[in-house]
Each structure stands twice: as structure tokens, then as C-alpha cells.
CSV table of C-alpha atoms in Angstrom, one decimal:
chain,number,residue,atom,x,y,z
B,1,MET,CA,9.3,-43.1,8.0
B,2,SER,CA,10.5,-39.6,9.1
B,3,PHE,CA,11.7,-37.0,6.6
B,4,VAL,CA,15.2,-37.7,7.4
B,5,GLU,CA,15.3,-41.1,6.7
B,6,LEU,CA,13.4,-40.6,3.6
B,7,LEU,CA,16.2,-38.0,2.4
B,8,SER,CA,19.0,-40.4,3.4
B,9,ARG,CA,17.2,-43.3,1.1
B,10,LEU,CA,17.1,-40.8,-1.6
B,11,GLY,CA,20.8,-40.1,-1.3
B,12,GLY,CA,20.8,-37.2,1.1
B,13,MET,CA,21.0,-33.5,0.4
B,14,GLY,CA,21.9,-32.6,-3.3
B,15,ARG,CA,22.9,-29.6,-4.8
B,16,PHE,CA,19.3,-28.5,-5.4
B,17,GLN,CA,18.6,-28.8,-1.8
B,18,VAL,CA,21.6,-27.0,-0.6
B,19,THR,CA,20.6,-24.2,-3.4
B,20,TYR,CA,17.3,-24.1,-2.2
B,21,VAL,CA,18.0,-23.4,1.4
B,22,ALA,CA,20.5,-21.1,0.4
B,23,ALA,CA,18.2,-19.1,-1.6
B,24,LEU,CA,15.6,-19.1,1.2
B,25,ALA,CA,17.9,-18.4,4.0
B,26,MET,CA,19.7,-14.9,2.2
B,27,PRO,CA,16.6,-12.8,2.3
B,28,LEU,CA,15.7,-13.7,5.9
B,29,LEU,CA,19.3,-12.9,6.9
B,30,MET,CA,19.2,-9.5,5.2
B,31,LEU,CA,15.8,-8.9,6.6
B,32,ALA,CA,17.1,-9.5,10.4
B,33,SER,CA,20.2,-7.5,10.1
B,34,HIS,CA,17.8,-4.7,8.6
B,35,ASN,CA,15.3,-5.0,11.4
B,36,LEU,CA,18.4,-5.0,13.9
B,37,LEU,CA,19.6,-1.7,12.3
B,38,GLN,CA,16.6,0.2,13.0
B,39,ASN,CA,17.8,0.0,16.4
B,40,PHE,CA,20.6,2.2,16.0
B,41,THR,CA,19.1,4.4,13.3
B,42,ALA,CA,15.5,5.3,14.3
B,43,GLY,CA,16.4,7.4,17.4
B,44,ILE,CA,13.7,10.3,17.7
B,45,PRO,CA,15.4,13.5,18.2
B,46,GLU,CA,13.9,16.3,20.4
B,47,HIS,CA,11.4,18.0,18.2
B,48,HIS,CA,8.3,20.5,18.3
B,49,CYS,CA,5.5,21.5,16.0
B,50,ARG,CA,6.6,23.9,13.1
B,51,PRO,CA,4.8,27.0,13.8
B,52,ALA,CA,1.7,27.6,11.3
B,53,ALA,CA,2.9,29.0,7.7
B,54,ASN,CA,1.4,32.5,8.6
B,55,ALA,CA,3.4,32.6,12.0
B,56,THR,CA,7.0,32.4,10.9
B,57,GLU,CA,8.2,35.5,12.4
B,58,VAL,CA,6.4,34.6,15.8
B,59,PRO,CA,8.5,33.7,18.7
B,60,LEU,CA,8.1,30.0,19.7
B,61,VAL,CA,6.9,30.8,23.2
B,62,VAL,CA,3.9,32.1,21.6
B,63,SER,CA,3.2,29.4,19.3
B,64,ILE,CA,4.2,26.4,20.7
B,65,PRO,CA,2.7,25.2,24.5
B,66,TRP,CA,5.6,24.2,27.2
B,67,ASP,CA,5.6,20.9,29.0
B,68,GLY,CA,6.3,20.3,32.7
B,69,GLN,CA,10.3,20.3,32.0
B,70,HIS,CA,10.1,23.7,30.5
B,71,ARG,CA,10.4,22.5,26.8
B,72,PRO,CA,8.3,22.8,23.8
B,73,GLN,CA,5.5,20.0,23.6
B,74,SER,CA,6.4,17.8,20.6
B,75,CYS,CA,2.9,17.3,19.3
B,76,ARG,CA,0.5,20.1,19.9
B,77,ARG,CA,0.8,23.8,19.0
B,78,TYR,CA,-1.6,27.0,19.8
B,79,VAL,CA,-4.2,27.8,17.3
B,80,GLU,CA,-3.5,31.3,17.9
B,81,PRO,CA,-0.5,32.9,18.8
B,82,GLN,CA,-0.6,33.7,22.6
B,83,TRP,CA,0.9,37.1,22.9
B,84,HIS,CA,-0.1,37.6,26.4
B,85,LEU,CA,2.9,34.9,27.3
B,86,LEU,CA,5.5,37.4,26.3
B,87,ASP,CA,4.5,39.5,29.4
B,88,GLY,CA,6.8,39.5,32.5
B,89,ASN,CA,4.7,36.7,34.3
B,90,GLY,CA,3.8,34.5,31.4
B,91,SER,CA,0.8,33.3,33.1
B,92,ALA,CA,-2.5,32.3,31.0
B,93,ASN,CA,-4.5,34.0,33.6
B,94,GLY,CA,-6.2,30.6,34.4
B,95,THR,CA,-7.5,29.9,31.0
B,96,GLU,CA,-6.5,27.1,28.7
B,97,ALA,CA,-5.6,28.1,25.4
B,98,ALA,CA,-6.9,26.1,22.3
B,99,THR,CA,-4.3,23.6,20.8
B,100,GLU,CA,-4.2,21.3,17.8
B,101,PRO,CA,-2.1,18.7,16.5
B,102,CYS,CA,0.8,19.4,14.1
B,103,HIS,CA,-0.6,20.2,10.6
B,104,ASP,CA,2.9,21.5,9.1
B,105,GLY,CA,5.4,19.0,10.1
B,106,TRP,CA,8.3,19.2,12.7
B,107,THR,CA,11.3,21.2,13.7
B,108,TYR,CA,14.2,18.7,14.7
B,109,LEU,CA,16.5,19.9,17.3
B,110,GLY,CA,20.0,19.3,16.7
B,111,GLY,CA,21.6,17.4,19.9
B,112,ILE,CA,22.3,13.6,20.6
B,113,PHE,CA,21.1,12.7,17.1
B,114,SER,CA,22.0,14.7,14.0
B,115,ASP,CA,20.2,12.6,11.3
B,116,THR,CA,17.8,9.5,11.5
B,117,ILE,CA,15.2,8.0,9.5
B,118,VAL,CA,12.7,9.9,11.6
B,119,THR,CA,14.1,13.0,10.3
B,120,GLU,CA,14.3,11.6,6.8
B,121,VAL,CA,10.6,10.7,6.4
B,122,ARG,CA,8.8,12.5,3.7
B,123,GLU,CA,6.5,15.3,4.9
B,124,GLY,CA,3.3,13.6,3.6
B,125,THR,CA,3.7,10.2,5.4
B,126,PRO,CA,1.2,9.8,8.4
B,127,ARG,CA,2.7,9.8,11.8
B,128,GLY,CA,3.1,6.1,12.9
B,129,SER,CA,3.5,4.8,9.6
B,130,SER,CA,6.7,4.0,7.8
B,131,GLY,CA,5.1,4.0,4.4
B,132,TRP,CA,5.6,1.1,1.8
B,133,GLY,CA,8.7,-0.1,3.5
B,134,ASP,CA,6.8,-2.6,5.7
B,135,ALA,CA,4.9,-4.0,3.0
B,136,GLY,CA,7.5,-6.7,2.2
B,137,VAL,CA,7.7,-7.9,5.8
B,138,PRO,CA,5.0,-10.3,5.6
B,139,VAL,CA,6.0,-11.4,2.0
B,140,VAL,CA,9.4,-12.2,3.2
B,141,SER,CA,8.8,-13.8,6.5
């Protein structure tokens, strides 16, 4: 005897079954729309490392390395300011300066995205982690 036959013998879907299914479906529908919403609000704007705290008045060109498209690299900064880059030719004389990951956060450039969830994340959250918000996904699913 299948579940459908058993349910029809007992009188079909009653008020309890309908309420139970509706109560289970509501959080799942909200979770699906929340995950879809992230496609539109989680754009990553152009950004670069915030210069070191002791280098606030240093020009960007001496504190952040540039990529192949003449833009500041988004995830690296120089350990020490590279003052020789202010010279006319701006070459590093064949030596590669030491870089480090961003320790003081990022500076987001205004452009296509003015405000996204990426720019709203607190300073202390590790990169690639969205914090405690994802803890409920396995519970609800």
C-alpha cells in the first residue's frame, strides 16, 4: 500500500497536514529568494588595499603595485613605500619589491556599484567568509 492510498483511506489531507506543509514551505521559499537576491546585491566593486596606517599621506602609486591593465592590484600592497616609482621612468630597475596581503582592509572605488553587501562587511570578518549568516542554511535546508 502506497502513501497516497493510505492517505486516501484515512480521509485525505486534513487541516493538520495542510498547516504542516505550509509551515515547512514558508522558510524554504524565503531562503530561495534570499539566495537569489545575493546575485544582485553581492557585486564586488573595484577595490585596492588600504595603505598602511603610518602611510596615510603617501601617494597610491608608491604603496600599491599595479596590474597589467594599469590599475592598482586588489589584494596586495608594498611592504615599504617604493619612492623610486615617482621618478620619470617609474621602473623598478629589474628588482621585484616585497609585497604583502591587505592587513588594513580595502578602499572601494565608486563606479558601477555604489553600495553592496561586500562593502558593508565589518572589518574583522576574514576574506571569503560571510560570517554567521551562512550557519542557518544547513539548518533550514
